[in-house]
CSV table of C-alpha atoms and ligand atoms in Angstrom, one decimal:
chain,number,residue,atom,x,y,z
B,137,MET,CA,8.4,24.2,1.3
B,138,GLY,CA,8.5,20.5,0.3
B,139,GLY,CA,5.3,19.1,-1.3
B,140,GLY,CA,3.2,22.2,-0.7
B,141,VAL,CA,5.1,24.7,-2.8
B,142,ARG,CA,5.6,22.1,-5.5
B,143,ASP,CA,1.9,21.3,-5.7
B,144,ILE,CA,0.8,24.9,-6.0
B,145,LEU,CA,3.3,25.5,-8.8
B,146,LEU,CA,1.9,22.5,-10.6
B,147,GLY,CA,-1.6,23.8,-10.1
B,148,LEU,CA,-2.6,21.0,-7.7
B,149,LYS,CA,-4.2,21.4,-4.3
B,150,PRO,CA,-1.5,20.7,-1.6
B,151,LYS,CA,-2.4,18.1,1.0
B,152,ASP,CA,-0.5,20.0,3.6
B,153,PHE,CA,2.1,22.7,4.1
B,154,ASP,CA,5.3,22.0,5.9
B,155,VAL,CA,7.2,24.8,7.5
B,156,ALA,CA,11.0,24.8,7.7
B,157,THR,CA,13.0,27.1,9.9
B,158,ASP,CA,16.5,27.8,11.3
B,159,ALA,CA,15.0,27.7,14.8
B,160,SER,CA,15.7,24.4,16.7
B,161,PRO,CA,12.7,22.3,17.8
B,162,GLU,CA,13.2,23.5,21.4
B,163,GLN,CA,13.2,27.1,20.3
B,164,VAL,CA,10.0,26.5,18.3
B,165,LYS,CA,8.4,24.9,21.3
B,166,SER,CA,9.3,27.9,23.5
B,167,LEU,CA,7.5,30.2,21.1
B,168,PHE,CA,4.2,28.3,20.9
B,169,ARG,CA,2.3,27.0,23.9
B,170,ASN,CA,0.4,24.5,21.7
B,171,CYS,CA,3.5,22.8,20.4
B,172,ARG,CA,4.6,19.2,20.8
B,173,LEU,CA,7.9,17.7,19.7
B,174,ILE,CA,7.7,14.4,17.9
B,175,GLY,CA,9.7,11.9,16.0
B,176,ARG,CA,12.9,10.0,16.6
B,177,ARG,CA,14.4,9.7,13.1
B,178,PHE,CA,13.4,13.2,12.2
B,179,ARG,CA,12.7,15.4,15.3
B,180,LEU,CA,9.9,17.8,14.4
B,181,ALA,CA,7.7,20.3,16.1
B,182,HIS,CA,3.9,20.0,15.7
B,183,ILE,CA,2.0,23.2,16.4
B,184,LEU,CA,-1.7,22.7,16.9
B,185,PHE,CA,-4.3,25.2,15.7
B,186,GLY,CA,-7.6,23.8,16.7
B,187,ARG,CA,-7.8,20.6,14.5
B,188,GLU,CA,-5.0,21.7,12.2
B,189,VAL,CA,-1.4,20.6,12.7
B,190,ILE,CA,1.4,22.6,11.3
B,191,GLU,CA,4.6,20.6,11.0
B,192,VAL,CA,7.7,22.7,11.6
B,193,ALA,CA,11.1,21.2,10.8
B,194,THR,CA,14.4,22.7,11.6
B,195,PHE,CA,16.8,22.9,8.6
B,196,ARG,CA,18.8,19.6,8.4
B,197,GLY,CA,22.5,19.7,7.7
B,198,HIS,CA,24.0,16.3,7.0
B,199,HIS,CA,24.2,14.8,3.6
B,200,ALA,CA,26.3,12.0,2.1
B,201,GLN,CA,29.3,14.2,1.2
B,202,ASP,CA,29.7,15.6,4.7
B,203,SER,CA,32.8,14.3,6.4
B,204,ALA,CA,32.2,12.7,9.8
B,205,GLN,CA,34.3,15.5,11.3
B,206,ASN,CA,32.0,18.2,10.0
B,207,VAL,CA,29.0,16.4,11.3
B,208,GLU,CA,30.5,16.1,14.7
B,209,LYS,CA,31.3,19.8,14.8
B,210,LYS,CA,27.9,20.9,13.7
B,211,ASN,CA,26.0,19.1,16.3
B,212,LYS,CA,27.6,17.1,19.0
B,213,GLN,CA,24.4,15.8,20.6
B,214,SER,CA,22.7,14.3,17.6
B,215,PRO,CA,25.2,12.8,15.2
B,216,SER,CA,23.9,11.2,12.1
B,217,HIS,CA,24.4,7.4,11.8
B,218,SER,CA,24.7,5.3,8.7
B,219,SER,CA,24.6,1.5,8.4
B,220,SER,CA,27.3,-0.4,6.5
B,221,GLU,CA,25.2,-0.3,3.4
B,222,GLY,CA,25.1,3.5,3.5
B,223,MET,CA,21.5,3.7,4.8
B,224,ILE,CA,20.8,6.7,7.1
B,225,LEU,CA,19.5,5.5,10.4
B,226,ARG,CA,19.2,8.8,12.3
B,227,ASP,CA,19.2,12.2,10.9
B,228,ASN,CA,19.0,15.0,13.3
B,229,VAL,CA,21.9,17.3,12.4
B,230,PHE,CA,20.8,20.9,12.0
B,231,GLY,CA,22.1,23.1,9.2
B,232,SER,CA,21.5,26.0,6.8
B,233,ILE,CA,18.6,26.3,4.3
B,234,GLU,CA,21.0,25.4,1.4
B,235,GLU,CA,22.0,22.2,3.3
B,236,ASP,CA,18.4,21.5,4.1
B,237,ALA,CA,17.6,21.7,0.4
B,238,ILE,CA,20.2,19.3,-0.9
B,239,ARG,CA,19.3,16.5,1.6
B,240,ARG,CA,15.7,16.5,0.3
B,241,ASP,CA,14.9,13.8,-2.2
B,242,PHE,CA,13.8,15.4,-5.5
B,243,THR,CA,14.6,18.8,-6.9
B,244,VAL,CA,10.9,19.7,-7.1
B,245,ASN,CA,10.6,19.0,-3.4
B,246,ALA,CA,13.4,21.4,-2.5
B,247,LEU,CA,11.6,24.6,-3.3
B,248,TYR,CA,11.0,27.1,-0.4
B,249,TYR,CA,8.4,29.8,-0.2
B,250,ASP,CA,10.0,32.6,1.7
B,251,ILE,CA,7.4,34.5,3.8
B,252,ALA,CA,9.9,37.4,4.3
B,253,ASP,CA,9.7,38.5,0.7
B,254,TYR,CA,7.2,36.1,-0.9
B,255,SER,CA,9.8,34.6,-3.2
B,256,VAL,CA,10.4,31.0,-4.0
B,257,GLN,CA,13.9,30.0,-3.1
B,258,ASP,CA,15.4,27.3,-5.4
B,259,PHE,CA,18.7,25.8,-4.5
B,260,CYS,CA,18.6,22.7,-6.7
B,261,ASP,CA,17.1,23.9,-10.0
B,262,GLY,CA,13.7,22.6,-9.0
B,263,MET,CA,11.9,25.2,-11.0
B,264,SER,CA,13.5,24.2,-14.3
B,265,ASP,CA,12.7,20.5,-13.7
B,266,LEU,CA,9.2,21.5,-12.7
B,267,ASN,CA,8.8,23.3,-16.1
B,268,ASP,CA,10.2,20.3,-17.9
B,269,ARG,CA,8.0,18.0,-15.8
B,270,LEU,CA,10.9,16.0,-14.6
B,271,LEU,CA,11.3,14.2,-11.2
B,272,ARG,CA,15.1,14.4,-10.6
B,273,MET,CA,16.9,13.0,-7.6
B,274,ILE,CA,19.2,15.6,-5.9
B,275,GLY,CA,22.8,14.5,-6.0
B,276,ASP,CA,24.0,11.0,-7.1
B,277,PRO,CA,20.8,8.9,-7.4
B,278,GLU,CA,22.4,5.6,-6.5
B,279,THR,CA,23.9,7.0,-3.3
B,280,ARG,CA,20.6,8.7,-2.3
B,281,TYR,CA,18.6,5.4,-2.9
B,282,ARG,CA,21.2,3.5,-0.8
B,283,GLU,CA,20.8,6.1,2.0
B,284,ASP,CA,17.1,5.5,2.0
B,285,PRO,CA,15.6,2.9,-0.3
B,286,VAL,CA,12.1,4.2,0.3
B,287,ARG,CA,13.1,7.1,-2.0
B,288,MET,CA,12.7,4.5,-4.9
B,289,LEU,CA,9.1,4.1,-3.9
B,290,ARG,CA,8.7,7.8,-3.6
B,291,ALA,CA,10.1,8.3,-7.0
B,292,VAL,CA,7.4,6.1,-8.6
B,293,ARG,CA,4.6,7.4,-6.3
B,294,LEU,CA,5.3,11.1,-6.9
B,295,ALA,CA,5.9,10.7,-10.6
B,296,ILE,CA,2.5,9.2,-11.0
B,297,LYS,CA,0.7,11.5,-8.6
B,298,LEU,CA,2.2,14.6,-10.1
B,299,ASP,CA,2.3,13.4,-13.7
B,300,LEU,CA,6.0,13.9,-14.0
B,301,GLU,CA,8.6,11.7,-15.7
B,302,ILE,CA,11.3,10.2,-13.7
B,303,GLU,CA,14.4,11.7,-15.1
B,304,GLU,CA,16.7,9.2,-16.9
B,305,THR,CA,19.6,9.1,-14.5
B,306,SER,CA,17.2,9.0,-11.5
B,307,ALA,CA,15.3,6.0,-13.1
B,308,GLU,CA,18.4,4.1,-14.2
B,309,PRO,CA,19.5,2.5,-10.9
B,310,LEU,CA,16.0,1.6,-9.7
B,311,GLN,CA,15.8,-2.0,-11.0
B,312,ALA,CA,19.3,-2.9,-9.9
B,313,LEU,CA,18.8,-1.5,-6.4
B,314,SER,CA,15.3,-2.8,-5.8
B,315,SER,CA,16.4,-5.5,-3.4
B,316,LEU,CA,17.5,-2.8,-1.0
B,317,LEU,CA,13.9,-2.5,-0.1
B,318,ARG,CA,14.3,-5.7,1.9
B,319,ASP,CA,16.3,-3.8,4.5
B,320,VAL,CA,13.5,-1.3,5.1
B,321,PRO,CA,11.6,-1.8,8.4
B,322,SER,CA,8.3,-3.6,7.7
B,323,ALA,CA,6.3,-0.9,9.6
B,324,ARG,CA,7.6,1.8,7.3
B,325,LEU,CA,6.7,-0.2,4.3
B,326,TRP,CA,3.2,-0.6,5.6
B,327,ASP,CA,2.9,3.2,5.9
B,328,GLU,CA,4.4,3.7,2.4
B,329,SER,CA,2.3,1.0,0.8
B,330,HIS,CA,-0.8,3.0,1.9
B,331,LYS,CA,0.4,6.0,0.0
B,332,LEU,CA,1.2,3.7,-3.0
B,333,PHE,CA,-2.1,1.8,-3.2
B,334,LEU,CA,-4.7,3.8,-1.4
B,335,THR,CA,-4.6,7.3,-2.7
B,336,GLY,CA,-6.4,6.8,-6.0
B,337,PHE,CA,-3.5,6.0,-8.4
B,338,SER,CA,-2.9,2.4,-7.5
B,339,GLU,CA,-3.4,1.0,-11.0
B,340,LYS,CA,-0.6,3.1,-12.6
B,341,THR,CA,1.6,2.9,-9.5
B,342,PHE,CA,1.4,-0.8,-9.4
B,343,ALA,CA,2.4,-1.2,-13.1
B,344,THR,CA,5.3,1.2,-12.7
B,345,LEU,CA,6.5,-0.4,-9.5
B,346,GLU,CA,6.4,-3.8,-11.3
B,347,HIS,CA,8.3,-2.3,-14.3
B,348,PHE,CA,11.1,-1.3,-12.0
B,349,HIS,CA,11.0,-4.7,-10.1
B,350,LEU,CA,10.1,-2.8,-6.9
B,351,LEU,CA,7.1,-5.0,-6.0
B,352,GLN,CA,9.1,-8.2,-5.5
B,353,PRO,CA,10.7,-7.2,-2.1
B,354,MET,CA,7.3,-5.9,-0.8
B,355,LEU,CA,5.0,-8.6,-2.1
B,356,PRO,CA,7.1,-11.6,-2.9
B,357,GLN,CA,4.3,-14.1,-2.8
B,358,MET,CA,2.1,-12.1,-5.1
B,359,ILE,CA,4.9,-11.7,-7.6
B,360,GLU,CA,5.4,-15.5,-7.5
B,361,SER,CA,1.7,-16.0,-8.3
B,362,LEU,CA,1.9,-13.5,-11.1
B,363,GLU,CA,4.9,-15.2,-12.6
B,364,SER,CA,3.9,-18.8,-12.1
B,365,ASN,CA,1.3,-20.1,-14.5
B,366,ASN,CA,-1.0,-21.5,-11.9
B,367,ASN,CA,-3.7,-19.0,-12.8
B,368,PRO,CA,-3.2,-17.0,-16.0
B,369,ARG,CA,-6.1,-14.8,-15.1
B,370,PHE,CA,-4.7,-13.7,-11.7
B,371,ARG,CA,-3.2,-10.5,-13.2
B,372,GLU,CA,-6.6,-9.6,-14.5
B,373,PHE,CA,-8.0,-10.2,-11.0
B,374,ILE,CA,-5.4,-7.9,-9.4
B,375,GLU,CA,-5.9,-5.2,-12.1
B,376,ALA,CA,-9.7,-5.3,-11.5
B,377,ALA,CA,-9.1,-4.9,-7.8
B,378,LEU,CA,-6.8,-1.9,-8.3
B,379,VAL,CA,-9.2,-0.2,-10.8
B,380,ASN,CA,-12.0,-0.8,-8.4
B,381,SER,CA,-10.2,0.7,-5.4
B,382,ASP,CA,-9.0,3.7,-7.4
B,383,SER,CA,-12.6,4.5,-8.5
B,384,ARG,CA,-13.9,4.1,-4.9
B,385,ILE,CA,-11.3,6.5,-3.6
B,386,ARG,CA,-12.0,9.0,-6.4
B,387,SER,CA,-15.7,8.9,-5.5
B,388,SER,CA,-14.8,9.3,-1.7
B,389,LYS,CA,-16.1,5.9,-0.8
B,390,SER,CA,-14.5,4.1,2.1
B,391,ILE,CA,-11.9,1.6,1.5
B,392,ASN,CA,-10.3,-1.0,3.7
B,393,PRO,CA,-6.6,-1.7,3.1
B,394,ALA,CA,-7.3,-5.3,4.1
B,395,PHE,CA,-9.3,-5.8,0.9
B,396,LEU,CA,-6.4,-5.2,-1.5
B,397,TYR,CA,-4.1,-7.4,0.5
B,398,ALA,CA,-6.7,-10.1,0.4
B,399,CYS,CA,-6.6,-9.8,-3.4
B,400,PHE,CA,-2.8,-9.6,-3.6
B,401,LEU,CA,-2.4,-12.8,-1.7
B,402,TRP,CA,-5.4,-14.8,-2.9
B,403,GLN,CA,-3.6,-16.9,-5.4
B,404,SER,CA,-1.0,-17.8,-2.9
B,405,VAL,CA,-3.7,-18.9,-0.5
B,406,LYS,CA,-5.3,-21.1,-3.1
B,407,ASP,CA,-2.1,-22.7,-4.1
B,408,THR,CA,-1.1,-23.3,-0.5
B,409,VAL,CA,-4.5,-24.8,0.2
B,410,GLU,CA,-4.0,-27.2,-2.7
B,411,GLN,CA,-0.7,-28.2,-1.2
B,412,TYR,CA,-2.2,-28.9,2.2
B,413,ARG,CA,-5.0,-30.9,0.5
B,414,LYS,CA,-2.4,-33.0,-1.2
B,415,ASP,CA,-0.8,-33.6,2.2
B,416,GLY,CA,-4.1,-35.0,3.4
B,417,PHE,CA,-5.7,-32.1,5.2
B,418,GLN,CA,-9.5,-31.6,5.0
B,419,GLY,CA,-10.9,-28.4,3.3
B,420,ALA,CA,-11.5,-26.2,6.3
B,421,GLU,CA,-8.3,-27.1,8.0
B,422,ALA,CA,-6.3,-26.8,4.8
B,423,MET,CA,-7.7,-23.3,4.4
B,424,GLN,CA,-6.9,-22.2,8.0
B,425,LYS,CA,-3.4,-23.4,7.7
B,426,ALA,CA,-2.8,-21.9,4.3
B,427,GLN,CA,-4.1,-18.5,5.5
B,428,ALA,CA,-1.8,-18.5,8.5
B,429,VAL,CA,1.2,-19.4,6.4
B,430,VAL,CA,0.6,-16.8,3.7
B,431,ILE,CA,-0.1,-14.0,6.2
B,432,SER,CA,2.9,-14.8,8.4
B,433,GLU,CA,5.1,-14.8,5.3
B,434,GLN,CA,3.7,-11.4,4.1
B,435,VAL,CA,4.1,-9.6,7.4
B,436,LYS,CA,7.8,-10.2,7.2
B,437,SER,CA,8.1,-7.5,4.5
B,438,ILE,CA,5.0,-5.4,5.2
B,439,ALA,CA,3.9,-5.2,8.8
B,440,ILE,CA,0.1,-5.4,8.2
B,441,PRO,CA,-1.4,-4.7,11.7
B,442,LYS,CA,-3.4,-7.6,13.3
B,443,ARG,CA,-6.7,-5.8,13.0
B,444,PHE,CA,-6.2,-5.9,9.2
B,445,THR,CA,-4.9,-9.4,8.9
B,446,GLN,CA,-8.0,-10.4,10.8
B,447,VAL,CA,-10.2,-8.8,8.2
B,448,ILE,CA,-8.2,-10.4,5.4
B,449,ARG,CA,-8.8,-13.8,6.9
B,450,GLU,CA,-12.5,-13.1,7.3
B,451,ILE,CA,-12.8,-12.1,3.6
B,452,TRP,CA,-11.1,-15.3,2.6
B,453,LEU,CA,-13.1,-17.5,5.0
B,454,LEU,CA,-16.4,-16.1,3.7
B,455,GLN,CA,-15.6,-17.2,0.1
B,456,HIS,CA,-16.5,-20.8,0.5
B,457,ARG,CA,-19.9,-20.1,2.0
B,458,LEU,CA,-20.7,-17.4,-0.5
B,459,GLU,CA,-19.6,-19.6,-3.4
B,460,PHE,CA,-21.3,-22.8,-2.5
B,461,ARG,CA,-24.3,-21.3,-0.6
B,462,ARG,CA,-24.5,-24.3,1.7
B,463,GLY,CA,-25.1,-24.7,5.4
B,464,LYS,CA,-27.7,-23.2,7.7
B,465,ASN,CA,-28.3,-19.5,8.3
B,466,LEU,CA,-27.2,-18.5,4.9
B,467,LEU,CA,-29.4,-15.3,5.3
B,468,SER,CA,-27.5,-14.4,8.4
B,469,LEU,CA,-24.4,-13.9,6.3
B,470,LEU,CA,-26.0,-10.7,5.0
B,471,GLY,CA,-25.5,-9.3,8.5
B,472,HIS,CA,-21.9,-10.5,8.8
B,473,PRO,CA,-19.6,-7.6,9.5
B,474,ARG,CA,-17.5,-8.5,6.5
B,475,PHE,CA,-20.3,-9.5,4.2
B,476,ARG,CA,-19.8,-6.4,2.0
B,477,ALA,CA,-16.1,-7.0,1.6
B,478,GLY,CA,-16.6,-10.7,1.1
B,479,TYR,CA,-19.3,-10.0,-1.5
B,480,ASP,CA,-17.1,-7.5,-3.4
B,481,PHE,CA,-14.4,-10.1,-3.4
B,482,LEU,CA,-16.7,-12.7,-4.8
B,483,LEU,CA,-17.7,-10.3,-7.6
B,484,LEU,CA,-14.0,-9.9,-8.5
B,485,ARG,CA,-13.7,-13.6,-8.6
B,486,ALA,CA,-16.7,-13.9,-10.8
B,487,SER,CA,-15.1,-11.3,-13.2
B,488,ILE,CA,-12.4,-13.8,-13.9
B,489,ASP,CA,-14.8,-16.8,-14.1
B,490,GLU,CA,-13.5,-18.3,-10.9
B,491,VAL,CA,-17.0,-18.2,-9.5
B,492,LYS,CA,-20.2,-18.6,-11.6
B,493,GLN,CA,-21.7,-15.2,-12.5
B,494,GLU,CA,-25.0,-16.7,-11.6
B,495,THR,CA,-23.9,-17.1,-8.0
B,496,ALA,CA,-22.6,-13.6,-7.8
B,497,ASP,CA,-25.9,-12.3,-9.2
B,498,TRP,CA,-27.9,-14.3,-6.7
B,499,TRP,CA,-26.0,-12.5,-3.9
B,500,THR,CA,-26.6,-9.2,-5.5
B,501,GLU,CA,-30.3,-9.9,-5.8
B,502,ILE,CA,-30.9,-11.3,-2.4
B,503,GLN,CA,-29.6,-8.1,-0.8
B,504,GLU,CA,-32.3,-6.1,-2.7
B,505,VAL,CA,-35.5,-8.1,-2.0
B,506,ASP,CA,-37.7,-8.5,1.0
B,507,LEU,CA,-37.8,-11.4,3.4
B,508,PRO,CA,-40.5,-13.6,1.7
B,509,GLU,CA,-38.6,-13.2,-1.6
B,510,GLN,CA,-35.3,-14.0,0.1
B,511,LYS,CA,-36.9,-17.2,1.4
B,512,LYS,CA,-38.0,-18.2,-2.1
B,513,MET,CA,-34.6,-17.6,-3.3
B,514,LEU,CA,-33.2,-19.9,-0.6
B,515,ALA,CA,-35.8,-22.6,-1.4
B,516,ALA,CA,-34.8,-22.5,-5.0
B,517,ILE,CA,-31.2,-23.4,-4.3
B,518,ALA,CA,-31.9,-25.8,-1.5
B,519,PRO,CA,-30.4,-29.2,-2.3
B,520,LYS,CA,-33.0,-31.5,-3.9
B,521,LYS,CA,-33.8,-34.6,-1.9
B,522,ARG,CA,-32.2,-37.5,-3.6
B,523,ARG,CA,-34.5,-40.0,-5.3
B,524,ARG,CA,-33.8,-43.6,-4.5
B,525,ARG,CA,-32.3,-45.3,-7.5
B,526,LYS,CA,-33.9,-48.5,-8.6
B,527,PRO,CA,-31.4,-51.3,-8.2
B,528,ASN,CA,-29.8,-52.3,-11.5
B,529,LYS,CA,-31.4,-55.3,-13.0
B,530,LYS,CA,-28.3,-56.4,-14.8
B,531,PRO,CA,-25.1,-56.6,-12.7
B,532,ASP,CA,-22.3,-54.3,-13.9
B,533,VAL,CA,-19.8,-56.2,-15.8
B,534,ASN,CA,-16.6,-54.4,-15.8
X,259,LIG,P1,2.9,14.2,-0.4
X,259,LIG,O1,2.2,15.1,-1.3
X,259,LIG,O2,2.5,12.8,-0.7
X,259,LIG,O3,2.8,14.5,1.1
X,259,LIG,P2,5.6,15.0,-0.1
X,259,LIG,O4,6.7,15.2,-1.1
X,259,LIG,O5,5.1,16.3,0.6
X,259,LIG,O6,4.4,14.2,-0.8
X,259,LIG,P3,6.1,14.1,2.5
X,259,LIG,O7,6.3,12.7,3.0
X,259,LIG,O8,5.0,14.9,3.1
X,259,LIG,O9,6.1,14.0,0.9
X,259,LIG,O10,7.5,14.8,2.8
X,259,LIG,C1,7.7,16.2,2.9
X,259,LIG,C2,9.1,16.6,2.3
X,259,LIG,O11,10.1,16.0,3.0
X,259,LIG,C3,9.3,16.1,0.8
X,259,LIG,O12,8.8,17.0,-0.1
X,259,LIG,C4,10.8,16.0,0.7
X,259,LIG,O13,11.4,17.2,0.5
X,259,LIG,C5,11.2,15.5,2.1
X,259,LIG,N1,11.3,14.1,2.2
X,259,LIG,C6,10.3,13.2,2.5
X,259,LIG,N2,10.8,11.9,2.5
X,259,LIG,C7,12.1,12.0,2.2
X,259,LIG,C8,13.1,11.1,2.0
X,259,LIG,N3,12.9,9.8,2.2
X,259,LIG,N4,14.3,11.5,1.7
X,259,LIG,C9,14.6,12.8,1.5
X,259,LIG,N5,13.6,13.8,1.7
X,259,LIG,C10,12.4,13.4,2.0
X,260,LIG,MG1,3.5,16.3,2.2
């Protein structure tokens, strides 16, 4: 069910299979020794087969049209709770397979492969949407987005990943409701942003999210940079970063989420540094302060864990030394744990002429040559000793 059946019918390789059942999590647990119950918002059973985990969910019952009374009747122990904006906070009411289907997000996600007779069960016309390559929200789209605003991000992500078109009435409310994403816990947005930007489709996903104004609540500082005219080439910089990361992922190279965030927030850091400088702070201190301010602002909407914000800062801090190639132990930078990321970042900056291409090339070359050659390269850029100027014969008359 869910993504697995959909992916197979679309001729794609499913990432995982989820299993749905009318047995309660406790019943599932009593059947399998190697079973753990997880989750608060959705209680699920995980059955472990060696390194494989099969996720087993009990059919869920509640949906927006359910009366509170019905919900109470169905399951006294785990009522479903909504916030005043209609957002579902807990969702542990069990129900029938039909009820389970209609509380899923999109019709193509509500297809069930029935192992009893090898048929596909389709309660929401998912098959016909699949044939028409449409991603359609089940029920009233606006209500469903209000229940869980992350569904707006899922709409964009799945449409791009599966090459489907967001059906018209499902797309229509997106822009107007985008600010609802501000109410989503920042930790959930961190998880979701991974799937948006780190699964190989970030370039298209970014453009579509921007089209529907869905980026603003997640990355307000970046949007401000894009919309201000402080750096007309910032968009090019971001696009290059996205293209870069997509191609790395497609060729199975490692990718650190910190790198993209370092890119998204770079212009904000530069603008903030400028501000601090105007307020009289020196270069390094202005930089430290700007970094701290920009990161603490960003983690309000997306909870980037500390170990990644640390990397973001290191990438930014390296820029000055890489760009100006001053100070002692320049060679030791090559062994810096973030050298690679800092260097890749420098290349992106060079691509928009923010750094001289010659500087970027120098760093490319110095990684490839042996020590004597590296020393020559260092000597070649060492600052020349200043020649004493002869005193002016004539006094300046100004
Ligand atoms: P992916 O291929 O990225 O895993 P998926 O559709 O399988 O996509 P999952 O997050 O694995 O996404 O979710 C499994 C299923 O649970 C979905 O197919 C959908 O039916 C349902 N689901 C997930 N998130 C929501 C949500 N926010 N609202 C309603 N149903 C959801
Ligand atoms: Mg899935």
